[in-house]
Coordinates of C-alpha atoms and ligand atoms in Angstrom, one line a residue:
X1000 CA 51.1 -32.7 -50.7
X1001 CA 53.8 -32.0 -53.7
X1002 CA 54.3 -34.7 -55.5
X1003 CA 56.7 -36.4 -58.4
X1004 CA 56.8 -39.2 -60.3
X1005 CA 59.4 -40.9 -61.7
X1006 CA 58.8 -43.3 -64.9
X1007 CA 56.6 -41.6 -67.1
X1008 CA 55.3 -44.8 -69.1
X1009 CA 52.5 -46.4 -69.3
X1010 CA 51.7 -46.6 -65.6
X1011 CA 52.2 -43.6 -64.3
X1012 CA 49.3 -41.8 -66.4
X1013 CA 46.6 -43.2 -63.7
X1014 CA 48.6 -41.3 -60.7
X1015 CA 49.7 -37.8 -63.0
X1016 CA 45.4 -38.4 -64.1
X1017 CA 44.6 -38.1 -60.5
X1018 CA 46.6 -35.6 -59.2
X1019 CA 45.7 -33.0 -62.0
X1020 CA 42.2 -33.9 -62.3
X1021 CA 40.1 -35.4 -59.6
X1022 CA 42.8 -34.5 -57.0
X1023 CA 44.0 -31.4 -57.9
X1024 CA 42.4 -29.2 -55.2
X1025 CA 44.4 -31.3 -52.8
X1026 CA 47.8 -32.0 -54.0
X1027 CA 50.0 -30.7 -56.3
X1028 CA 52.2 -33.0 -59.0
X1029 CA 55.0 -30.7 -59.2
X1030 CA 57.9 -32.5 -61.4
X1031 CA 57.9 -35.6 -63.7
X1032 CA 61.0 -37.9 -64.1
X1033 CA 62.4 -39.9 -67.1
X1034 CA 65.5 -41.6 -68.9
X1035 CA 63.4 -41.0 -72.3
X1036 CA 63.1 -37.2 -72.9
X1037 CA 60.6 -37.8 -75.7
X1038 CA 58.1 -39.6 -73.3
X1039 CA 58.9 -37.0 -70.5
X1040 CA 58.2 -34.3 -72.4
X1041 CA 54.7 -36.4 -73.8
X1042 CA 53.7 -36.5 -70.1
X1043 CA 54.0 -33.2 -69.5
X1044 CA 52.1 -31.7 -72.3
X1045 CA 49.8 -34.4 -71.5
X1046 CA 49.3 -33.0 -67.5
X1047 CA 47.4 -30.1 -68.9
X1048 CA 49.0 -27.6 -66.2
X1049 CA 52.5 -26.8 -65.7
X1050 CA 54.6 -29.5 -64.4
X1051 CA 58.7 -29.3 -64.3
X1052 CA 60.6 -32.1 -65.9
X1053 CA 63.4 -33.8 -65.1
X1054 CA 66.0 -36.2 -67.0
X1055 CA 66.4 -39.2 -64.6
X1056 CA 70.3 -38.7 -64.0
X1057 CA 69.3 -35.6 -62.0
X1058 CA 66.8 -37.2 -59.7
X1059 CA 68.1 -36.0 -56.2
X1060 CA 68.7 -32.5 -58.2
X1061 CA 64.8 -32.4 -59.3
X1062 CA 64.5 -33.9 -55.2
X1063 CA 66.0 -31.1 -54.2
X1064 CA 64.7 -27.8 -56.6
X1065 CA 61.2 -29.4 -56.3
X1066 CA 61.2 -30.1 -52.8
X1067 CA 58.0 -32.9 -53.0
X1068 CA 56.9 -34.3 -50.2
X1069 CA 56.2 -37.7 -51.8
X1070 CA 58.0 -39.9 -54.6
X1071 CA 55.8 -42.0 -57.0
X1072 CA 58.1 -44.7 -58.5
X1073 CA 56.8 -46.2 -62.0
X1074 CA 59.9 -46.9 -63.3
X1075 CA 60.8 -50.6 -65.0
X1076 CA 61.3 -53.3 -61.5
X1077 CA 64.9 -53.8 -61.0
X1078 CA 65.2 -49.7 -60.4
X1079 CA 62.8 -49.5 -57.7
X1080 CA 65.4 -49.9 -54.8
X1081 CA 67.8 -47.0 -56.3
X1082 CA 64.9 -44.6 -56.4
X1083 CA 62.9 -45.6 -53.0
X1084 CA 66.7 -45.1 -51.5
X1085 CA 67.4 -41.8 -52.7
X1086 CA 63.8 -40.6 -52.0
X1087 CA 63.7 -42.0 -48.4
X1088 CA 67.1 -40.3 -47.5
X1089 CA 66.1 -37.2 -49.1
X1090 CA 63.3 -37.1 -46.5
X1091 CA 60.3 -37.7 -48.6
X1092 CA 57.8 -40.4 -48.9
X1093 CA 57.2 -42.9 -51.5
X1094 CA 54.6 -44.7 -53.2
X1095 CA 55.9 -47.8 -55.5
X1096 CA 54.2 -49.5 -57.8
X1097 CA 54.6 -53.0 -57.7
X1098 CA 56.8 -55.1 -56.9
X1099 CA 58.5 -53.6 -54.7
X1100 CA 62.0 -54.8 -55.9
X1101 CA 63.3 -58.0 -58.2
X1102 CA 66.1 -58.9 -56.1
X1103 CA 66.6 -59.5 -52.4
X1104 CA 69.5 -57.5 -52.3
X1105 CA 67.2 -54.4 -53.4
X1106 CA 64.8 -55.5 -50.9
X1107 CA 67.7 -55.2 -48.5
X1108 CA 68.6 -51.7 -49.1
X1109 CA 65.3 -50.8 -48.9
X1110 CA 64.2 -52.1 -46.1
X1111 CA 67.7 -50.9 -44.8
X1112 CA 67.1 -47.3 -45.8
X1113 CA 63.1 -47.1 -44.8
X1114 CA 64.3 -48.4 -41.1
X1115 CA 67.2 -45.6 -41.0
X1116 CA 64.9 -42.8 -42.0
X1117 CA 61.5 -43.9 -41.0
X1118 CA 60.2 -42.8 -44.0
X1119 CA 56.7 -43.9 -45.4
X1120 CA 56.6 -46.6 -48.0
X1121 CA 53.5 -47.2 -49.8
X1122 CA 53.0 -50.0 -52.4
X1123 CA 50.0 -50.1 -54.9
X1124 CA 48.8 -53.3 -54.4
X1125 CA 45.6 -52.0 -56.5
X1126 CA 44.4 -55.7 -57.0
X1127 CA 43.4 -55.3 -53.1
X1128 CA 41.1 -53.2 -53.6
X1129 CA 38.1 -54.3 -56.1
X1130 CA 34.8 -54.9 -54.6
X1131 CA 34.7 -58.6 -54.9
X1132 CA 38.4 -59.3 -53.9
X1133 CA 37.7 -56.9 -51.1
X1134 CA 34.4 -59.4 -50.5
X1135 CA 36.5 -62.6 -50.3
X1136 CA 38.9 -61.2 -47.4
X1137 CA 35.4 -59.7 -45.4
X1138 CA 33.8 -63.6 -45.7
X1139 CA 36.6 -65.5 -44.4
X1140 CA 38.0 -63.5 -42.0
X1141 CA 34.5 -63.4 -40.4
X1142 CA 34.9 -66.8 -40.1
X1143 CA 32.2 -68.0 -42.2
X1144 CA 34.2 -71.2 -43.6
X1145 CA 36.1 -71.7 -40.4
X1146 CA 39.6 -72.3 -40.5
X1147 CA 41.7 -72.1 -43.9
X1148 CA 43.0 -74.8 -44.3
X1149 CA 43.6 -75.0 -48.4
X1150 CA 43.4 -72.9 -51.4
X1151 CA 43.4 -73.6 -54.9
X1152 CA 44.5 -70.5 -57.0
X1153 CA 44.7 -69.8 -60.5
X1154 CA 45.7 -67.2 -62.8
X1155 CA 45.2 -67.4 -66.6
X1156 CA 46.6 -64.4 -68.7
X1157 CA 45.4 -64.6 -71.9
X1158 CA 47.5 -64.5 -75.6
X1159 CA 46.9 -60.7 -75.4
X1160 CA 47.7 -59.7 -72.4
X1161 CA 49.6 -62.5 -71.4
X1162 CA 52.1 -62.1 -74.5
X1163 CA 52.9 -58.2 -73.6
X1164 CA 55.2 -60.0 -70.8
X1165 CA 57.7 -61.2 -73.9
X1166 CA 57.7 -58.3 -75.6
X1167 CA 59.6 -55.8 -73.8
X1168 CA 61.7 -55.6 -70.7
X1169 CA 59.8 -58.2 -68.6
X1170 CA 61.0 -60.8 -71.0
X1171 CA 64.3 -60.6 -68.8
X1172 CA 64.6 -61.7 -65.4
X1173 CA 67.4 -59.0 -64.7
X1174 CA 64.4 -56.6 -65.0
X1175 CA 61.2 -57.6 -63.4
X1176 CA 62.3 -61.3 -61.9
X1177 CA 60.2 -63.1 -63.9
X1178 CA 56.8 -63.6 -64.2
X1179 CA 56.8 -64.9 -60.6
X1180 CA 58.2 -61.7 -59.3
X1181 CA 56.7 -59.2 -61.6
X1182 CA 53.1 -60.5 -62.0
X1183 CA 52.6 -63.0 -59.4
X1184 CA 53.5 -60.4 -56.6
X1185 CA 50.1 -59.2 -56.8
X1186 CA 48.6 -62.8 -56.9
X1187 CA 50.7 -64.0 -53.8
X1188 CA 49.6 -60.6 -52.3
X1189 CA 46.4 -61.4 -52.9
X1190 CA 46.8 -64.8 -50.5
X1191 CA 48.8 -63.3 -48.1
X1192 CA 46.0 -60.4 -47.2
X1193 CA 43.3 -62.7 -47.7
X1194 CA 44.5 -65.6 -45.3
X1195 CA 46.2 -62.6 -43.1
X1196 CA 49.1 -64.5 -42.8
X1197 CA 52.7 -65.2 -44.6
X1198 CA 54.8 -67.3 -46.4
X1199 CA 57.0 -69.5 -45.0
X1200 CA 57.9 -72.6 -47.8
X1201 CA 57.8 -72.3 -51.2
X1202 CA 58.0 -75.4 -53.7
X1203 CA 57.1 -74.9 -57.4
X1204 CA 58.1 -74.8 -60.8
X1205 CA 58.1 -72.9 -63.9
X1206 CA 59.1 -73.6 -67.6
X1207 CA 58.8 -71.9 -71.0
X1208 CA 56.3 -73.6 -72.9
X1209 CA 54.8 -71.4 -75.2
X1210 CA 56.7 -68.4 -76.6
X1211 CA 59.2 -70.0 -78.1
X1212 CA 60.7 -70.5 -81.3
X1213 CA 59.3 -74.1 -81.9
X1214 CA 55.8 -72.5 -81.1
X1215 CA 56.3 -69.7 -84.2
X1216 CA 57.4 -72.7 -86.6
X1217 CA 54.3 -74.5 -85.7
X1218 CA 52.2 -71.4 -86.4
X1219 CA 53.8 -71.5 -89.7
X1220 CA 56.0 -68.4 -88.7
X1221 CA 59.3 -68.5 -91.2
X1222 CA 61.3 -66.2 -90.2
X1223 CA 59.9 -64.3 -87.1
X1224 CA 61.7 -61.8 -85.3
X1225 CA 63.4 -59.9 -84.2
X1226 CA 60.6 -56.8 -83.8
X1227 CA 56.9 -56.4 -85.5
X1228 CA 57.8 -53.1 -87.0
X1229 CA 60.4 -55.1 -89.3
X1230 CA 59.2 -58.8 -89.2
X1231 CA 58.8 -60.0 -92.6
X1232 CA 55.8 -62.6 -90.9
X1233 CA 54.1 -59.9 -89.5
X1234 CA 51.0 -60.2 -91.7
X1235 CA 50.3 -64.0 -90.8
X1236 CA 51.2 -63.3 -86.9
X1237 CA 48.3 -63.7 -84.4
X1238 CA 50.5 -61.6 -81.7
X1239 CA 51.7 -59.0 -83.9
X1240 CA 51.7 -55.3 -82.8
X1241 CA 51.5 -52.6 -84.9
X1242 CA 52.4 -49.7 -82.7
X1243 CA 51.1 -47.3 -85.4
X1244 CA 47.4 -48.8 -85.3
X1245 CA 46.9 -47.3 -81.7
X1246 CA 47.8 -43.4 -81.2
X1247 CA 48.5 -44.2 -77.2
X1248 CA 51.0 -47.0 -78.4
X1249 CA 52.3 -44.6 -81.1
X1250 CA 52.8 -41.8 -79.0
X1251 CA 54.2 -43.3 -76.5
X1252 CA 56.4 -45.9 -77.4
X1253 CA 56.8 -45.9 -81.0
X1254 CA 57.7 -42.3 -81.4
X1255 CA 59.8 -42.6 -78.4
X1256 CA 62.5 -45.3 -79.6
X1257 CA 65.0 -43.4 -81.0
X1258 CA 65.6 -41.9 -77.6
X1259 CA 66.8 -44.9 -75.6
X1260 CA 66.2 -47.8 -78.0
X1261 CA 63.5 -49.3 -76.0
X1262 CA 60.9 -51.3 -78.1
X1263 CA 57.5 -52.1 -77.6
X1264 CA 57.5 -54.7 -79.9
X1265 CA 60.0 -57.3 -79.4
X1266 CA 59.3 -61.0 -81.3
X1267 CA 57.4 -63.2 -78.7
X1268 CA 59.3 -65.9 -80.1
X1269 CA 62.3 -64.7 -79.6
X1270 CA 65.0 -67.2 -78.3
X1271 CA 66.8 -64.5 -76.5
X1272 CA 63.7 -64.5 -74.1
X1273 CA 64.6 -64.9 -70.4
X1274 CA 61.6 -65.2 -68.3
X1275 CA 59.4 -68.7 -68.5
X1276 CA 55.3 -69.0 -69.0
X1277 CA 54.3 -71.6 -67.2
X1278 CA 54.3 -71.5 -63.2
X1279 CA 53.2 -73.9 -60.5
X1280 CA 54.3 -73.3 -57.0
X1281 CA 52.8 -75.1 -53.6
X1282 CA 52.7 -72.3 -50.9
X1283 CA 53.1 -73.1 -47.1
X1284 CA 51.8 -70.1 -44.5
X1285 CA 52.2 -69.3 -41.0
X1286 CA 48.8 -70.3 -40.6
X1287 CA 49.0 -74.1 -41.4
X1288 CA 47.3 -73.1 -44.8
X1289 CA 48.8 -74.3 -47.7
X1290 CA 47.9 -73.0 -51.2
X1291 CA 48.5 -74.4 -54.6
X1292 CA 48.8 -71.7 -57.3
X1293 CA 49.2 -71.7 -61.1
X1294 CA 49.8 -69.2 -63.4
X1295 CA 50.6 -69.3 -67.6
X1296 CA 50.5 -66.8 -70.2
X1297 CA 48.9 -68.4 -73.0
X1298 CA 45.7 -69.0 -71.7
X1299 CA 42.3 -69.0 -74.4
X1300 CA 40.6 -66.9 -71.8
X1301 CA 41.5 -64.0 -69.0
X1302 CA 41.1 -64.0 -65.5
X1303 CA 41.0 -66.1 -62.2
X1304 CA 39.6 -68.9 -59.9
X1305 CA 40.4 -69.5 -56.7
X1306 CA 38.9 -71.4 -53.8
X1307 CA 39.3 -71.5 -49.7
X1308 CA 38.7 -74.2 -48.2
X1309 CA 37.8 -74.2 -44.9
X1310 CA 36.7 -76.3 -42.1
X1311 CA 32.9 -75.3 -42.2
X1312 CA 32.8 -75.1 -46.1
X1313 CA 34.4 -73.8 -49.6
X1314 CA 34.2 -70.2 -50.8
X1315 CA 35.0 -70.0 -54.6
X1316 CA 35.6 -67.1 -56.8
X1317 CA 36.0 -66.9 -60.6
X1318 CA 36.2 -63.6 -62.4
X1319 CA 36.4 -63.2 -66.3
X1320 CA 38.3 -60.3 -67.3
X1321 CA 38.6 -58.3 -70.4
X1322 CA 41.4 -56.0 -70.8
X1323 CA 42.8 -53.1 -72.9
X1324 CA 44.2 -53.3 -76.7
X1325 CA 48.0 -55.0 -76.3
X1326 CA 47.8 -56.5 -80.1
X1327 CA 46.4 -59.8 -81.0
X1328 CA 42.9 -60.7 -81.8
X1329 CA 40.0 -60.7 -79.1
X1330 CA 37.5 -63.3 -79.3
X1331 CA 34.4 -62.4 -80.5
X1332 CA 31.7 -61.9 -77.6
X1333 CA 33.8 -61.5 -74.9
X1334 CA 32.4 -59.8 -71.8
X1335 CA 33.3 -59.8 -68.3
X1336 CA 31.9 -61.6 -65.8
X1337 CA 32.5 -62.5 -62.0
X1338 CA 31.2 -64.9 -59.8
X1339 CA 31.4 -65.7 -56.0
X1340 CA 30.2 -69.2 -54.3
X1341 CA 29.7 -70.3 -50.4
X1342 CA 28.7 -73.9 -49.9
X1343 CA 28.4 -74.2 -46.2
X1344 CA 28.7 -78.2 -45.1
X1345 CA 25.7 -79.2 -44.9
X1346 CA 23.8 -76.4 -46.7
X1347 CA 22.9 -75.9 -50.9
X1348 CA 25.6 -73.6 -52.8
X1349 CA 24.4 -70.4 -52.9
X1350 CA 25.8 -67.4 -55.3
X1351 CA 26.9 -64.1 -53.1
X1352 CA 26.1 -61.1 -54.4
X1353 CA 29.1 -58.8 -55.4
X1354 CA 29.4 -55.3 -54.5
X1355 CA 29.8 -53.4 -58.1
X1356 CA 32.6 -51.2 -59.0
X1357 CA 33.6 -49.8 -62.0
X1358 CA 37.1 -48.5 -62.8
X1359 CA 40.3 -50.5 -64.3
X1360 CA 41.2 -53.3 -63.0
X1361 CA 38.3 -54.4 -61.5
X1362 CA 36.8 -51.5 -60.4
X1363 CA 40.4 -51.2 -58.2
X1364 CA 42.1 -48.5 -59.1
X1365 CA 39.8 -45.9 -58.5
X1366 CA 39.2 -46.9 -55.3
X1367 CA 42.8 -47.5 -54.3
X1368 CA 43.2 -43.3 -55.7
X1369 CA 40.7 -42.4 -53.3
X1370 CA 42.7 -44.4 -50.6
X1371 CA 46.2 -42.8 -51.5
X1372 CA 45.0 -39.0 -52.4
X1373 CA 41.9 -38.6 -50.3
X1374 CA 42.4 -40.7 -46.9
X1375 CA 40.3 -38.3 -44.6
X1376 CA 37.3 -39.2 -47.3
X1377 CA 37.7 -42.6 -47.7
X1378 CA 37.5 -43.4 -44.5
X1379 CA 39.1 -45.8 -42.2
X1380 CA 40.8 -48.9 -43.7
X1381 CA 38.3 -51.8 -42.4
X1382 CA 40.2 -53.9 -44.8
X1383 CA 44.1 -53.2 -44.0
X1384 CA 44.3 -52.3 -48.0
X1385 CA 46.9 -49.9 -47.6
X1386 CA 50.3 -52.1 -47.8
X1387 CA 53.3 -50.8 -46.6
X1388 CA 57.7 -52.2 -47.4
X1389 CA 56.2 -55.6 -45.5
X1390 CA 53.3 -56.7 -47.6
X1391 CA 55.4 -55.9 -50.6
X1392 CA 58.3 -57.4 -49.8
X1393 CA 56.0 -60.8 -48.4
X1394 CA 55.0 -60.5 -51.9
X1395 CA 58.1 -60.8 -53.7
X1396 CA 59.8 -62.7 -51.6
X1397 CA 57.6 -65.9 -52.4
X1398 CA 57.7 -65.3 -55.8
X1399 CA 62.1 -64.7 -55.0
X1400 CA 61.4 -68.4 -53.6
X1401 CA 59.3 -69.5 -55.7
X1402 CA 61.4 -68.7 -58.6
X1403 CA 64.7 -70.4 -56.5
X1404 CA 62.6 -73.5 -56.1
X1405 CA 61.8 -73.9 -59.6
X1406 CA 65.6 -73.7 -60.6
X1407 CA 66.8 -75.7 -58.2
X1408 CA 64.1 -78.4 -57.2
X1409 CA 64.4 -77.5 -53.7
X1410 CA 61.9 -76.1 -51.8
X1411 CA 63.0 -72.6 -50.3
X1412 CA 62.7 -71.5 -47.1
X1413 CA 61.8 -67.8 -46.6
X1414 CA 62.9 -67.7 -43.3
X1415 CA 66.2 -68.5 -44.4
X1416 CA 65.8 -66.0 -46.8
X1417 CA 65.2 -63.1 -44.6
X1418 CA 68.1 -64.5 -42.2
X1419 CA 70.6 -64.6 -45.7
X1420 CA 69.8 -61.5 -46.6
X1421 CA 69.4 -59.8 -43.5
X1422 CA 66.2 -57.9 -44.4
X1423 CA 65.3 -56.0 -41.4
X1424 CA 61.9 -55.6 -39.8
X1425 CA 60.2 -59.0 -41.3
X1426 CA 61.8 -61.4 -38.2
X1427 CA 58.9 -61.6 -36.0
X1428 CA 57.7 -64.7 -36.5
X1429 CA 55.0 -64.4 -33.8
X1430 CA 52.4 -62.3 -35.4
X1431 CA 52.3 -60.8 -39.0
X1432 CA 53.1 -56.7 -39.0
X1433 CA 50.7 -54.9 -39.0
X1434 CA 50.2 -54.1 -43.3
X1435 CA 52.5 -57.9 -43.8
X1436 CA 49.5 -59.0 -45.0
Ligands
LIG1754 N1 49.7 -52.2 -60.5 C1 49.5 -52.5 -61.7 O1 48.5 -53.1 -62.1 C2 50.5 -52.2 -62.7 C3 50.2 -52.2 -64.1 C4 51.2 -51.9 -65.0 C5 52.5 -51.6 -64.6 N2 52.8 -51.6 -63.2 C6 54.2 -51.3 -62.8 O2 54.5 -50.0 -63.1 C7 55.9 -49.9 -63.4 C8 56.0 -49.3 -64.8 O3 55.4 -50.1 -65.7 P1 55.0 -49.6 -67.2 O4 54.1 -50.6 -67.7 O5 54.5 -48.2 -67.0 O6 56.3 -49.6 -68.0 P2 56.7 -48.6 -69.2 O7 57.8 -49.3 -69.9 O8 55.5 -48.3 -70.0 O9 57.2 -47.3 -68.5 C9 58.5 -47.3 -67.8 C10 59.0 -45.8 -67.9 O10 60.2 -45.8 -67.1 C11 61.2 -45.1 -67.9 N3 62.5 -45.6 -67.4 C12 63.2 -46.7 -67.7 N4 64.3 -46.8 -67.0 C13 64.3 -45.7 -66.2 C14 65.2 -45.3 -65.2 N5 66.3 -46.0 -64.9 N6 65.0 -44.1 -64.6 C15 63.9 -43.4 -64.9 N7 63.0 -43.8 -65.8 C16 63.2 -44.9 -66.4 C17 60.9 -45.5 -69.3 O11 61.5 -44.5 -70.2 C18 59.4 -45.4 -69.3 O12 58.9 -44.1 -69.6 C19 56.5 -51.3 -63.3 O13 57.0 -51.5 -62.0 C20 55.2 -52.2 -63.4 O14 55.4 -53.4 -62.7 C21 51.8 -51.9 -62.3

């Protein structure tokens, strides 16, 4: 297959890894796509082979002088719909990275344009595929706890990881939705594939509790803002980031700015923020489960629990996770750990034993490569991991309602949000699509 991507950050260095290492001898990464010259031109050196680039105002030019046969879209979320568009009537297919859209009026046009061309629409819901995740969905829907009924499911993103949502174009909902959109897609993902079923209610709410100015004058924080590189607090600030103390951030942010303006480094603190911290929502399904789900941003430790309840026992999951260098301070002797608990009625607790991976984000990633670039060797997909425009747009559209519910007080009704928005091909309400969940 020829492929090119399009959004040539951060991201998109696991897919152009692949397909000029491990992957080479199959496909062929034939054009790279940006808005930023600087980091367009990084990526390409970086490719080690030959790779054409394109500015991102000539997309359906480089569509047409490179001919690929698939799209990879890693561009910021509100310009997934343009892009998935333009690659679906140009014939080719597309792999998105999540979410699949912010709005439901991109989800529209997508779903729209993927029904008129029947063109393939991947999305990388990588968080599918670790070992122990993978685990969970095997156990229940074997049946072992009976009938979900309940789930309790938590998210905690830590002051390092968590904080990187404030500093850059997350921080506005015009861009990634919101923290319920943008990183709670994979989370409600997560529920929908593991109870194989979809949303139908969504109540919740959500608030800005942390990163806010009041927050930076109680860390004694004078006069933050407005970016790291120029903050005059910057050597008593705790979420600080010094571009220049990491060559990846360096190279690829730091040294790309004057290009486009885009900083890595906004103030967390800043009032100008748009996006809240704090999220509780109460999930209804199709199944008669119901799940309660929290996520915040601020948390003193990384990672998540969550536990089925079913009507022959509990299955409960917690996994620690360390992550990557986003600024801030680690704790000291932090290591990653996961754990996975049956208790049967009637039986003692007992721990399962996890199947090991290794690989980022939970041993994921790799796996989810081999899935996408090697099909014939990975082998059938026991699981229903691969997730087409219907699991992704499942996905977004309870965090869409989620985030509704939590402005309004109301709870929303997905159905009427399908039905408003006249998204095609999510209607039947008899059985979820095959990939929906
Ligand atoms: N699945 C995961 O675990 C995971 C992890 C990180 C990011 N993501 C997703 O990957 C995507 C990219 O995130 P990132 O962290 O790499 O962001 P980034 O800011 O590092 O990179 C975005 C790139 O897109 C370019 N860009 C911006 N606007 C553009 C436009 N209109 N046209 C073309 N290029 C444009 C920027 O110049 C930049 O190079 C997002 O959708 C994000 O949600 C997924």
């Amino acid at each position: 297959m020829r492929y090119a991507i399009v959004g040539c950050g951060s991201r998109h260095r696991m897919f152009r890894d692949a397909l000029c290492g491990p992957y080479a001898d199959r496909h062929q990464l034939v054009a790279l796509c940006d808005s930023n010259p600087r980091r367009l031109a990084l990526s390409a050196a970086e490719a080690g082979r030959p790779v054409a680039t394109h500015d991102a105002a000539d997309f359906k030019a480089m569509i047409a002088a490179e001919q690929p046969d698939s799209i990879i879209v890693a561009t910021p979320d509100h310009t997934h719909a343009d892009y998935i568009v333009t690659a679906l009537e140009a014939g080719c297919e597309v792999i998105c990275e999540k979410p699949l859209a912010t709005h439901p009026d991109q989800l529209a046009r997508i779903l729209d344009a993927q029904a008129r061309t029947g063109g393939r629409i991947t999305v990388t819901f990588n968080y599918r595929y670790s070992p122990a995740r993978t685990q969970l969905r095997e156990i229940i829907a074997a049946g072992t706890i009976g009938e979900v009924t309940a789930v309790d499911f938590r998210w905690h993103l830590d002051r390092i990881h968590g904080a990187d949502y404030f500093r850059r174009w997350h921080r506005q909902k015009a861009n990634s939705g919101g923290l319920l959109v943008h990183k709670a897609s994979h989370h409600f993902d997560l529920l929908n594939w593991w109870l194989d079923s979809r949303p139908e209610q969504v109540t919740a709410s959500a608030r800005r509790a942390f990163y806010t100015p009041q927050t930076a004058a109680d860390l004694g924080l004078a006069h933050p803002g407005p970016r790291c590189a120029t903050c005059l607090d910057g050597a008593q600030c705790d979420f600080a980031l010094v571009l220049d103390d990491d060559d990846n951030l360096r190279r690829l942010y730091r040294e790309a700015e004057q290009a486009d303006g885009y900083h890595r480094n906004l103030c967390v603190f800043d009032p100008a923020i748009g996006i809240e911290d704090t999220f509780q929502a109460h999930i209804r399904f199709a199944s008669g489960a119901s799940a309660n789900y929290t996520l915040y941003a601020y948390a003193p430790w990384e990672g998540l629990e969550v536990s089925f309840i079913g009507t022959r026992g509990e299955l409960t999951h917690r996994h620690t996770e360390v992550h990557g260098i986003f600024g801030g301070k680690r704790p000291p002797g932090e290591h990653e750990s996961m754990a996975t608990t049956l208790h049967l009625a009637g039986e003692a607790p007992r721990a399962v034993e996890i199947p090991e991976g290794s690989g980022d984000h939970g041993g994921a990633d790799p796996v989810m490569l081999e899935d996408l670039f090697a099909p014939d060797r990975a082998g059938p997909d026991r699981h229903n991991r691969a997730s087409d425009q219907r699991a992704g747009a499942w996905s977004i559209l309870t965090g869409i309602a989620a985030d509704r519910a939590a402005q309004s007080g109301v709870a929303t009704d997905i159905g009427a949000l399908i039905r408003d928005n006249a998204l095609v091909g999510l209607t039947d309400p008899s059985r979820p699509e095959a990939g929906a969940a």
